[in-house]
Coordinates of C-alpha atoms and ligand atoms in Angstrom, one line a residue:
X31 CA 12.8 50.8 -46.7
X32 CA 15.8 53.1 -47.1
X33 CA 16.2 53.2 -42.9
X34 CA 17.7 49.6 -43.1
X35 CA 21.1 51.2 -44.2
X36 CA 21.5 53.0 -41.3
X37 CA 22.1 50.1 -39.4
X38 CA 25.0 48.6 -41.9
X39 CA 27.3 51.4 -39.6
X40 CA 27.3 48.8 -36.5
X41 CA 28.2 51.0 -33.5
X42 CA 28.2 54.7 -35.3
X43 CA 25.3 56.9 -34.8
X44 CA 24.7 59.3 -37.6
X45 CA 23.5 62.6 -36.7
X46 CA 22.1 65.4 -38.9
X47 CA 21.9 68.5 -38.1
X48 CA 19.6 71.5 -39.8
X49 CA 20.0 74.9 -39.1
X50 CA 17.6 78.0 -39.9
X51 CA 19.7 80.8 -42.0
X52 CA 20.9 82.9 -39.6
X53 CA 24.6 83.1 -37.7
X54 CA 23.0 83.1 -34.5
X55 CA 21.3 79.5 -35.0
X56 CA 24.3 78.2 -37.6
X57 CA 27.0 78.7 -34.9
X58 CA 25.6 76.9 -32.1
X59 CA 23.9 74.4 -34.1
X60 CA 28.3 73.8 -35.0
X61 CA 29.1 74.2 -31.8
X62 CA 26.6 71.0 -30.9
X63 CA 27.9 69.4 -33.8
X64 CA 31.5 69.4 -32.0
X65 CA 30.5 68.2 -28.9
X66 CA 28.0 65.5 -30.1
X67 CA 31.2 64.4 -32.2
X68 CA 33.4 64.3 -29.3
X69 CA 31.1 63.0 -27.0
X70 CA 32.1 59.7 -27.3
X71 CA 35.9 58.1 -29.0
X72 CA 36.9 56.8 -31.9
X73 CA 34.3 58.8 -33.6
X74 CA 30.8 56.9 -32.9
X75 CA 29.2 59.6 -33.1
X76 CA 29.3 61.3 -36.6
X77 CA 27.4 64.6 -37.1
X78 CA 26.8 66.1 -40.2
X79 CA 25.6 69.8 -41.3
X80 CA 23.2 70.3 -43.8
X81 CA 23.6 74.2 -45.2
X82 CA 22.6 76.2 -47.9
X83 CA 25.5 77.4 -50.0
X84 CA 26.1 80.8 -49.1
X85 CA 26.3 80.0 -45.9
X86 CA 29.0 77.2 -45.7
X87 CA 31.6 79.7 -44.6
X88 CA 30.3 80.1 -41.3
X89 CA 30.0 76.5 -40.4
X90 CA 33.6 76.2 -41.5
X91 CA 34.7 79.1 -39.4
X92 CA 33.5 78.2 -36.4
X93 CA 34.9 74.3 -37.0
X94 CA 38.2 76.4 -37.6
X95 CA 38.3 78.5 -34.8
X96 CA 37.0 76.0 -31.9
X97 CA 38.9 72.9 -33.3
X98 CA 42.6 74.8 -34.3
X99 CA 42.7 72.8 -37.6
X100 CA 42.0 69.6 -35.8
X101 CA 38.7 69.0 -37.3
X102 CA 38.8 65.1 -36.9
X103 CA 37.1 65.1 -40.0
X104 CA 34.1 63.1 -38.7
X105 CA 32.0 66.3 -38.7
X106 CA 31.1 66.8 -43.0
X107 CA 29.1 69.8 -43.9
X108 CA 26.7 69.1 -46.6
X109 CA 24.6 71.5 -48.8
X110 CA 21.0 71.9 -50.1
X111 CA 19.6 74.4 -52.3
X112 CA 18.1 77.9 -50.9
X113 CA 14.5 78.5 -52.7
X114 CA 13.9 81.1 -54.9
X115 CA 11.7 83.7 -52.8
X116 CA 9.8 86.5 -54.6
X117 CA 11.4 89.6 -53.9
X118 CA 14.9 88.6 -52.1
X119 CA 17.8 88.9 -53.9
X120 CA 19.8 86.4 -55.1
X121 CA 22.4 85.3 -53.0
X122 CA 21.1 86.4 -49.7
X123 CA 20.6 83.4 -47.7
X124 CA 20.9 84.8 -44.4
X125 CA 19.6 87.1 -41.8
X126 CA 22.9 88.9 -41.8
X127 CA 22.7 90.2 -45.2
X128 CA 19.5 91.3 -45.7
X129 CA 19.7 94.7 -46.0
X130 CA 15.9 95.6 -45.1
X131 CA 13.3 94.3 -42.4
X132 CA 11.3 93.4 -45.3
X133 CA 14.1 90.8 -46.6
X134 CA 14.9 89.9 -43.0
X135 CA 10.6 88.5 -42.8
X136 CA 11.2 86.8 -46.8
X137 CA 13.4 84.8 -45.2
X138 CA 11.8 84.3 -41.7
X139 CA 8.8 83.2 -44.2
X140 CA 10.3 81.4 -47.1
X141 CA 12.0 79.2 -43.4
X142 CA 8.5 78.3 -42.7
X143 CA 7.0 77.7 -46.0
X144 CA 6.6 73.6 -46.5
X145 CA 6.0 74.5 -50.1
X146 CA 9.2 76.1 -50.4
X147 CA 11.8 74.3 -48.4
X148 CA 10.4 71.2 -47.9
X149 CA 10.9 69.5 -50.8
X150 CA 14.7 70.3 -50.5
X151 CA 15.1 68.9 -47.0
X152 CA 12.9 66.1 -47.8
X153 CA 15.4 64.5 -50.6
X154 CA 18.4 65.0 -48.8
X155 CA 16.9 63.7 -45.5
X156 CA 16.3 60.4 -47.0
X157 CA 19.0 60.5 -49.6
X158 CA 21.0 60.6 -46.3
X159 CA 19.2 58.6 -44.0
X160 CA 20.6 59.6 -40.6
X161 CA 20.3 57.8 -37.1
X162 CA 18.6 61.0 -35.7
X163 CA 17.7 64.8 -37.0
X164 CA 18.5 67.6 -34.7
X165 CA 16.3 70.5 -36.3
X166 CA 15.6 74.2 -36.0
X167 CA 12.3 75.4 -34.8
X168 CA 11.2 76.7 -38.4
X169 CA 11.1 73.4 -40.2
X170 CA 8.5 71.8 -38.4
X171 CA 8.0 69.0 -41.1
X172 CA 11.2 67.2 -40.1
X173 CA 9.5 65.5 -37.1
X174 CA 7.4 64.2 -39.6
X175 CA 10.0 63.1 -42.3
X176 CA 12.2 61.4 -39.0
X177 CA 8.8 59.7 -38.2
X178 CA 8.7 58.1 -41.1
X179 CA 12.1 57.3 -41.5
X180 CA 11.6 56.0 -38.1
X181 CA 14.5 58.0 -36.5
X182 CA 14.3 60.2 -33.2
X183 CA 13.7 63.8 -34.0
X184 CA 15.7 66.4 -31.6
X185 CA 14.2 69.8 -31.3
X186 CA 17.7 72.0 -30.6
X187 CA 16.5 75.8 -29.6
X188 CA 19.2 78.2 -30.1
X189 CA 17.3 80.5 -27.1
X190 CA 16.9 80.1 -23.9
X191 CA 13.7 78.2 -21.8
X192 CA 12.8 81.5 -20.2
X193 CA 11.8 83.6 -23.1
X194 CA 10.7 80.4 -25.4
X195 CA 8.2 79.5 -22.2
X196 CA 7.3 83.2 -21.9
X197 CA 6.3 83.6 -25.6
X198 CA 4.5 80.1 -25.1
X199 CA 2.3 80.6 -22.7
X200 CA 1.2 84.3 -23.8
X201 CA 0.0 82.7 -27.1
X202 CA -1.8 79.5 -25.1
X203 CA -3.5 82.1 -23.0
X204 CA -4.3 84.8 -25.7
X205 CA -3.2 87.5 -23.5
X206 CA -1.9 89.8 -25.7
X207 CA -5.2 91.1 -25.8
X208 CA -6.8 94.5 -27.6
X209 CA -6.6 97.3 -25.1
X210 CA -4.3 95.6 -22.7
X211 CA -1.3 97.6 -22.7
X212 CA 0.9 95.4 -20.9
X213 CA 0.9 91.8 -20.8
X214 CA 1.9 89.4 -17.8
X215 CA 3.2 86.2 -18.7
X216 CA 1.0 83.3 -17.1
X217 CA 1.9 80.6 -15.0
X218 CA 5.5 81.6 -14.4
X219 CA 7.2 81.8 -10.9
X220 CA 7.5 85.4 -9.3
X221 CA 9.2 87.8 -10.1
X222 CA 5.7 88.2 -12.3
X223 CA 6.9 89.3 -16.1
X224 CA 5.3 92.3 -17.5
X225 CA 5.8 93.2 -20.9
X226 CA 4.4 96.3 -22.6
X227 CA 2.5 95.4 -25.8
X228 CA 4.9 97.1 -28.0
X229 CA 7.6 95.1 -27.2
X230 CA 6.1 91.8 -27.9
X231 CA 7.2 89.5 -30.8
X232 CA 5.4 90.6 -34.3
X233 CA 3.9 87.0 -33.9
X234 CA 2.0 87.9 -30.4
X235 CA 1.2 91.5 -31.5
X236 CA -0.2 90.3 -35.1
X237 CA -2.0 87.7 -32.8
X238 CA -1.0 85.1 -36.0
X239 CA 0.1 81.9 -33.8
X240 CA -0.6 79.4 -36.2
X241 CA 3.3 79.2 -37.1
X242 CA 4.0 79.0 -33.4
X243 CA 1.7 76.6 -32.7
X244 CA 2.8 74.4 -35.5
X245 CA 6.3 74.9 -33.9
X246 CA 4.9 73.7 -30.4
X247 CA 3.2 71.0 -31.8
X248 CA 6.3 69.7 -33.4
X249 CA 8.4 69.8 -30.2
X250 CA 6.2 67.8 -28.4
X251 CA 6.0 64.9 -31.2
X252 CA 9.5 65.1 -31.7
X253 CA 12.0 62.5 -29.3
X254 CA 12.8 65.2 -27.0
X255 CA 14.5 69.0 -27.3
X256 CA 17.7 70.0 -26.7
X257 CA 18.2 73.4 -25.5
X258 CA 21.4 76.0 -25.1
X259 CA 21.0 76.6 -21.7
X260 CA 22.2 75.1 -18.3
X261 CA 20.0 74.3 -15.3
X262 CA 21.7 76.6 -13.3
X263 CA 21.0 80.0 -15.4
X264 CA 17.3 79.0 -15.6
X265 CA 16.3 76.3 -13.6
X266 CA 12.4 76.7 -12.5
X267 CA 11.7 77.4 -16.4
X268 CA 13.9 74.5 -17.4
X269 CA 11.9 72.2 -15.2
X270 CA 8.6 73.5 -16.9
X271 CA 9.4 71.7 -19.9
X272 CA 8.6 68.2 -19.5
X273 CA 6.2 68.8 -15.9
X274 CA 3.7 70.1 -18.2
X275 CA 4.2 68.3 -20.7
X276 CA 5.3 69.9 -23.5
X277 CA 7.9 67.6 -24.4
X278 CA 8.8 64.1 -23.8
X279 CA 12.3 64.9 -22.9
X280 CA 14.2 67.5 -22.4
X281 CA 18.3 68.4 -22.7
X282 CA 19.9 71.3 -21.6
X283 CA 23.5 71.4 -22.7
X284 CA 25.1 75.1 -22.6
X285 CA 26.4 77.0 -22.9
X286 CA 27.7 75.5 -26.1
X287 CA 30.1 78.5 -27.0
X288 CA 32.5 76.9 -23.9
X289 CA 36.0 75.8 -25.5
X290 CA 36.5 72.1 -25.3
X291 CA 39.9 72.7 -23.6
X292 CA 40.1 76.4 -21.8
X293 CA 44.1 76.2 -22.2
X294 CA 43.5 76.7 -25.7
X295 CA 41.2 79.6 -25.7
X296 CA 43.2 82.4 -24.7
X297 CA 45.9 82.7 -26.8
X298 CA 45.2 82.0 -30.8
X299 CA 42.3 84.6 -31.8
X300 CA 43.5 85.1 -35.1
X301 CA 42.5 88.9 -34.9
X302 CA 44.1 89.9 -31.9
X303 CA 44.4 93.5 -32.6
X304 CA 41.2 94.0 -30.6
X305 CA 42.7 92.3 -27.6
X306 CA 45.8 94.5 -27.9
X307 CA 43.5 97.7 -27.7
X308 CA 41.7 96.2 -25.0
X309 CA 45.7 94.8 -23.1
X310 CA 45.7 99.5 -23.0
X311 CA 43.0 99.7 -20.8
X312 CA 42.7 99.1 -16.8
X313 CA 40.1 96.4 -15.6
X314 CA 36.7 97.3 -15.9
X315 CA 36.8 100.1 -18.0
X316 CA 36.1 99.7 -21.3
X317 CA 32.3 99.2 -23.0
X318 CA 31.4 97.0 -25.0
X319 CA 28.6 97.5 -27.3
X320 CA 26.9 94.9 -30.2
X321 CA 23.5 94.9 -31.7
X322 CA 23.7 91.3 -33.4
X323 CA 24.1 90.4 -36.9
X324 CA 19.8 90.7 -37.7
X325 CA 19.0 94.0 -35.8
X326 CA 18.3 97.1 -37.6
X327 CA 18.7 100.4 -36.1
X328 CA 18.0 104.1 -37.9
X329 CA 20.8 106.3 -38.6
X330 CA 19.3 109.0 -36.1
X331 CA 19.8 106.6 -33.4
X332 CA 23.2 105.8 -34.4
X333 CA 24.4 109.0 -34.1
X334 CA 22.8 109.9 -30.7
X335 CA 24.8 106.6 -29.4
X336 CA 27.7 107.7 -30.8
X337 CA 27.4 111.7 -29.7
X338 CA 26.7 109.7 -26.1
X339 CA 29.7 107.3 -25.8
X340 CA 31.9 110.6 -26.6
X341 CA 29.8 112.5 -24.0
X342 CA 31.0 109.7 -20.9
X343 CA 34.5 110.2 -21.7
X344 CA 35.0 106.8 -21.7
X345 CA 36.3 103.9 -23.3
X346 CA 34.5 101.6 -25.8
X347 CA 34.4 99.3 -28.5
X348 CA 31.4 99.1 -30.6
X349 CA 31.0 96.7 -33.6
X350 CA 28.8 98.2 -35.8
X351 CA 26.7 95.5 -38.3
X352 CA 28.8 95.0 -41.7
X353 CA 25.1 95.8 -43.6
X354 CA 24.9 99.1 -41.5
X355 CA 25.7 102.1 -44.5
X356 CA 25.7 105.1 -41.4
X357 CA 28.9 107.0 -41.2
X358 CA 29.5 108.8 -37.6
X359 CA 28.9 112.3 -37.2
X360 CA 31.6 114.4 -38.9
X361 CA 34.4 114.8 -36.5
X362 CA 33.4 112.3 -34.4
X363 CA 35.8 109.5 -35.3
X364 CA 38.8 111.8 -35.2
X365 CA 37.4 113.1 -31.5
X366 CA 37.1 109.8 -29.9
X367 CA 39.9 108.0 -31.9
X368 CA 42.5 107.7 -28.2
X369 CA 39.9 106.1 -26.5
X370 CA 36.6 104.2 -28.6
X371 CA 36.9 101.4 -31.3
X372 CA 34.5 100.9 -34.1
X373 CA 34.2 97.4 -35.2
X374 CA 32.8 96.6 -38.8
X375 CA 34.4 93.1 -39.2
X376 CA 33.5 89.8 -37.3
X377 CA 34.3 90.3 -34.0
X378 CA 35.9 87.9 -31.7
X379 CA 33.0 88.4 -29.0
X380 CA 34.0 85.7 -26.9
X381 CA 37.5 86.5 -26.2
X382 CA 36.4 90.1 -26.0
X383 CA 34.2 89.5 -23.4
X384 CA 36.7 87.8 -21.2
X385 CA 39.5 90.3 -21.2
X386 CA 39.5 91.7 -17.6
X387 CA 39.0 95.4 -19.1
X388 CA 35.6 95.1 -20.4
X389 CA 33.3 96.3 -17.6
X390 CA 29.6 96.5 -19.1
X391 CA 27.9 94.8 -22.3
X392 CA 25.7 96.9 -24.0
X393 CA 23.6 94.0 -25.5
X394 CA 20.5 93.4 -27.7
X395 CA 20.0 90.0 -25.6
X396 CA 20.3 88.0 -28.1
X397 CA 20.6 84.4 -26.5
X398 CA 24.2 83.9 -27.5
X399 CA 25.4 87.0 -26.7
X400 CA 23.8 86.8 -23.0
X401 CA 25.4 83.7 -22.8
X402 CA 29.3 84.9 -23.6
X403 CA 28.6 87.4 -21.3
X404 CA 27.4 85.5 -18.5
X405 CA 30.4 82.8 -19.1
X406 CA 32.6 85.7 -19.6
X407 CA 31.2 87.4 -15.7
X408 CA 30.6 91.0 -17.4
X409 CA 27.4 92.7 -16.7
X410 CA 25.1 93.6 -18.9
X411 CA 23.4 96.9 -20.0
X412 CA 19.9 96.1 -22.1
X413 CA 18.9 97.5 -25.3
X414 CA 16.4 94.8 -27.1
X415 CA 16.1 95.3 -30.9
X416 CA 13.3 92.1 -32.2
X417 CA 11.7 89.3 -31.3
X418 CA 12.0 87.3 -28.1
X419 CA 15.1 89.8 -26.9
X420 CA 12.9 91.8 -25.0
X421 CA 11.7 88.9 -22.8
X422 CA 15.2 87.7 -22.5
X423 CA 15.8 90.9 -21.0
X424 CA 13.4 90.4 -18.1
X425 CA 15.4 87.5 -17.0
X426 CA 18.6 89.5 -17.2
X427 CA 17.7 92.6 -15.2
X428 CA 14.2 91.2 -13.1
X429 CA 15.0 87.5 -12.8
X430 CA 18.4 87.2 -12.1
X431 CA 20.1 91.1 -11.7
X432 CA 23.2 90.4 -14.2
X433 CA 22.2 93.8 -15.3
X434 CA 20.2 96.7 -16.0
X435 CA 18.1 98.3 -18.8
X436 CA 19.7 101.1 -20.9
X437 CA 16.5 103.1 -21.1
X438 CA 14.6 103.0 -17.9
X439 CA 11.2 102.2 -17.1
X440 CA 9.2 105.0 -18.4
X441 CA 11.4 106.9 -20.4
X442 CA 10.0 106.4 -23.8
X443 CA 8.4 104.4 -26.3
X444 CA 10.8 101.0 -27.0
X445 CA 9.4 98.9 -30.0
X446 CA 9.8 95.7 -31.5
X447 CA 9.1 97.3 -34.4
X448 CA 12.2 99.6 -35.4
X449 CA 10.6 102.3 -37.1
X450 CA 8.2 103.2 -33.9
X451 CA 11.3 102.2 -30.9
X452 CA 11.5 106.5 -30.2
X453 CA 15.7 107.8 -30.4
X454 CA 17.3 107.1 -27.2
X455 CA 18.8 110.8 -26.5
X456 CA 22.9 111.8 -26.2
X457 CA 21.9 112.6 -22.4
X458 CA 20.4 109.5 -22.1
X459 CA 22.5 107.0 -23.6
X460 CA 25.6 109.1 -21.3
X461 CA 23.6 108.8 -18.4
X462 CA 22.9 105.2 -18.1
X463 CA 26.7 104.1 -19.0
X464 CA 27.7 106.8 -16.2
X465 CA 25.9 105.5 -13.7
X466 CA 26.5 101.6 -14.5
X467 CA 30.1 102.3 -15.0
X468 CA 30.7 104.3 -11.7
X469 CA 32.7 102.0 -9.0
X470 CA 30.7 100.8 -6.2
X471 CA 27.2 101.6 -8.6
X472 CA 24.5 99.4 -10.2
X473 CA 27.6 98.0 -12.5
X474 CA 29.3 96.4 -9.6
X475 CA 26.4 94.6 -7.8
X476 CA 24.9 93.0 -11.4
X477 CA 29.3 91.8 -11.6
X478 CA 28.7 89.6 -8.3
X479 CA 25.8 88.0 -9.2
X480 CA 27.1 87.5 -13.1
X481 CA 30.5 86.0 -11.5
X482 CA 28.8 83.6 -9.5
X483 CA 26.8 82.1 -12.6
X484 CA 29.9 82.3 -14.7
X485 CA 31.7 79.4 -12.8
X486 CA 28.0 77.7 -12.8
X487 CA 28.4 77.9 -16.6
X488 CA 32.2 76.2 -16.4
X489 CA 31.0 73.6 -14.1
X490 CA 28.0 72.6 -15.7
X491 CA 30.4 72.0 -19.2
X492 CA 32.8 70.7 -16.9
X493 CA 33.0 66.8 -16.7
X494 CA 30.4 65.5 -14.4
X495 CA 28.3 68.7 -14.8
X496 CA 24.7 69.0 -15.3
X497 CA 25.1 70.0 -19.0
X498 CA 27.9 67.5 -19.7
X499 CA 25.6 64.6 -18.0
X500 CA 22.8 65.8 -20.1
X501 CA 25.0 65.6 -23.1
X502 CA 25.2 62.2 -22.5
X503 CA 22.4 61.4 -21.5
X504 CA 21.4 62.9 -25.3
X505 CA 23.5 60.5 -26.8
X506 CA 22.7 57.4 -24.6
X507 CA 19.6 57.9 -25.4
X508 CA 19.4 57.9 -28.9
X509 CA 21.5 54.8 -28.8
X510 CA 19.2 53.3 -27.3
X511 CA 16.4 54.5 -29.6
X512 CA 18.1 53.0 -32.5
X513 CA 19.3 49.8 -30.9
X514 CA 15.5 49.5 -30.6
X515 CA 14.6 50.0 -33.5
X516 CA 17.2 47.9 -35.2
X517 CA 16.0 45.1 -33.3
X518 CA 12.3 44.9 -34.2
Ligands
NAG846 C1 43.1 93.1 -13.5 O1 42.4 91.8 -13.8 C2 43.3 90.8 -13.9 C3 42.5 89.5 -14.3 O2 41.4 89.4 -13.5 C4 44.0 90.6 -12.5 O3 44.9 89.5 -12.6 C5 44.8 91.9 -12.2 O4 45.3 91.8 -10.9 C6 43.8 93.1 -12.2 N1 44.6 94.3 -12.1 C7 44.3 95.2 -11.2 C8 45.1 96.4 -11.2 O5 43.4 95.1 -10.4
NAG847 C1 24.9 84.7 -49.6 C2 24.9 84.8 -48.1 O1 23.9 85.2 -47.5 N1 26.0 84.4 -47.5 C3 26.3 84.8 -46.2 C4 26.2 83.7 -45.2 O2 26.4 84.3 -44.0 C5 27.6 85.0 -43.8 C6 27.7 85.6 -42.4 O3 26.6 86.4 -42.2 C7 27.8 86.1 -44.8 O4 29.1 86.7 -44.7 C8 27.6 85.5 -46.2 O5 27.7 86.5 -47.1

């Protein structure tokens, strides 16, 4: 058997690492990558990246922008073919550039499809043979390949336990029932999670839990999953994990985004214009908006966002999504030019985050994004787009008050579902960034609270920490698995 040669590496451990095609699971799957590789010296651990082609540039960036060209070249990036999938153009091998919902579910679909990217993985799994697979949710035949191969298979989740649990136990329960308007998540710890039917993930509202429970399944046959989270953020969910058994082990080592050495992080964004901008403005004062790379939002709505940031008189900076073709209002850009920023490149979100004159995060909740904030301290204001983000918003604004939602409770129709979310009104959009942004208001309480986690955050990274010990513990542990397995 081909496993045999991964022994011939004496104290190395090989890891291989898969990501699904999208920025928000490629960069943290990288970012695990780094600190698997510098978990241990002299490079014992050895991580590589498989890719599809297209998408090779952003593993690269983030090596270049988290190691400053001291990649110590024991992190390799290999690649694998992207399938053909009826209907997606060529080329477009990522969540970012698809330029319709429709492409955006090709590729969610063609991810899960054994037929179509198994055979792919398959060869260069074994043509590889690593020591262990870290793999994305999607490709839930890799626990079996590592089975067979006789390697430990690591589930990583790019999101957090909270909404992951949340989305779990609504399909093991079947509540998202016909003519139940809101659902409450079972068997979670008060504050009790209600979540209006509309809002759910396409997979709960089709009721069409086959893929997910093929992804559940899979976590709990695989070694153990990893998750980008830290105990403190999410504790009581955390815990759920392995006390009911849905895994066998659990790691929780966020957030990954940290830099390895904080001295470093500061000065060195290649694009500092931004920070210059922001260098302008007093403490607290400036908005930050992003919407993710996936999320698609109509033109009407754009404008009525933009008509209300120029309404508050205040400052912002909004990165609009590179595949977005809406042009403001006419007039608008010239109106707002002293004080608002629109953003259609990459954005350094991290370092914008921790400039002290960012005072709100108007935020789709993507799990990474929630993270930089909270390591960052800056409140958040919540506008979910898809999937899980409305859940993730529950924990921000019920669970633990780091911030408030945009649109209140009752003021219209939100939607997973784009097309059916109704236009947030001008007065609307002003009203809620007035109030959060006033001193002394809702703004400044969810700061506190957010401040306290962010130095939870550095401390859990921080040697000794909880996610720093569990990073270890990772590694010890799969060691150990093929110490075992070498000697029978
Ligand atoms: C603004 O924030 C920075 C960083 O937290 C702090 O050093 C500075 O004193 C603050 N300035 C004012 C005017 O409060
Ligand atoms: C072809 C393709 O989809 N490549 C993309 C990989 O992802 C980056 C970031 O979203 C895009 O810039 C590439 O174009």
């Amino acid at each position: 058997m081909a496993s045999t040669t991964s022994n011939s590496g004496g104290r190395t451990l090989r890891v291989l690492l898969i990501p699904f095609f999208a920025t928000s699971h490629i960069e943290p799957f990288t970012e695990l990558a780094i600190r698997l590789a510098a978990s241990r010296p002299n490079a014992v651990v050895r991580p590589t990246i498989a890719v599809t082609p297209a998408n090779v540039s952003i593993v690269q960036s983030v090596l270049e922008r988290r190691l400053h060209g001291h990649n110590p070249s024991t992190i390799k990036i290999v690649t694998y073919p992207f399938p053909m999938v009826e209907g997606l153009p060529k080329g477009v091998e990522n969540l970012g550039k698809a330029s319709t919902p429709a492409d955006s579910l090709r590729i969610n679909l063609a991810a899960l499809s054994d037929a179509l990217m198994r055979p792919a993985q398959e060869t260069l799994i074994r043509a590889l043979s690593p020591d262990a697979i870290f793999t994305d949710m999607h490709f839930i035949w890799t626990s079996d390949i590592a089975k067979e191969l006789g390697v430990p298979c690591i589930a990583f989740n790019v999101m957090g336990a909270f909404p992951m649990l949340a989305v779990r136990h609504l399909i093991m329960d079947n509540v998202a029932v016909d003519g139940n308007d809101v659902a409450t998540v079972p068997r979670f710890p008060v504050p009790h999670i209600r979540i209006p039917r509309t809002e759910l993930p396409d997979i709960l509202r089709s009721r069409n839990y086959d893929a997910s429970n093929m992804v559940h399944s899979m976590q709990a046959d695989c070694f153990g999953i990893a998750i980008n989270t830290f105990s403190g953020l999410e504790q009581q969910y955390c815990e759920m994990y392995v006390r009911e058994g849905y895994v066998k082990r659990a790691y929780f080592l966020g957030p990954l985004s940290l830099q390895l050495q904080p001295s470093q992080a500061a000065k060195g964004v290649a694009d500092s214009r931004f920070i210059d901008w922001l260098d302008t403005k007093p403490n607290h004062s400036v908005v930050y908006l992003s919407f993710g790379t996936c999320a698609h939002i109509s033109d009407a709505q754009l404008d009525e966002l933009a008509l209300g940031l120029e309404a508050t008189r205040r400052s912002f900076m909004w990165v609009v999504r590179a595949a977005e073709k809406w042009a403001p209002p006419k007039g608008w850009e010239k109106r707002v030019e002293d004080r608002g920023l629109i953003i259609r490149v990459w954005a350094p979100q991290k370092a914008i985050l921790a400039h002290s004159a960012v005072g709100a995060f108007v935020t789709q909740c993507g799990w990474n994004s929630v993270l930089e904030a909270v390591a960052a301290g800056v409140p958040m204001l919540t506008w979910p787009k898809v999937y899980e983000q409305f859940i993730t918003e529950r924990l921000i604004t019920e669970v633990l008050g780091i911030g408030e939602r945009l649109w209140p409770l009752g003021a219209g129709l939100r939607s997973e579902n784009y097309r059916k979310h109704e236009v947030i009104p001008v007065d609307d959009v002003a009203r809620a960034l007035n109030t959060f942004m006033s001193p002394g208001g809702p703004g400044d309480m969810a700061r506190n609270k957010v401040m306290d986690l962010a130095s939870k955050s550095h401390a859990a990274m921080a040697e000794g920490g909880s996610s720093h010990r569990d990073l270890h513990r990772l590694v010890d542990d799969l060691m150990a698995a093929r110490g075992a397995k070498g000697s029978r």
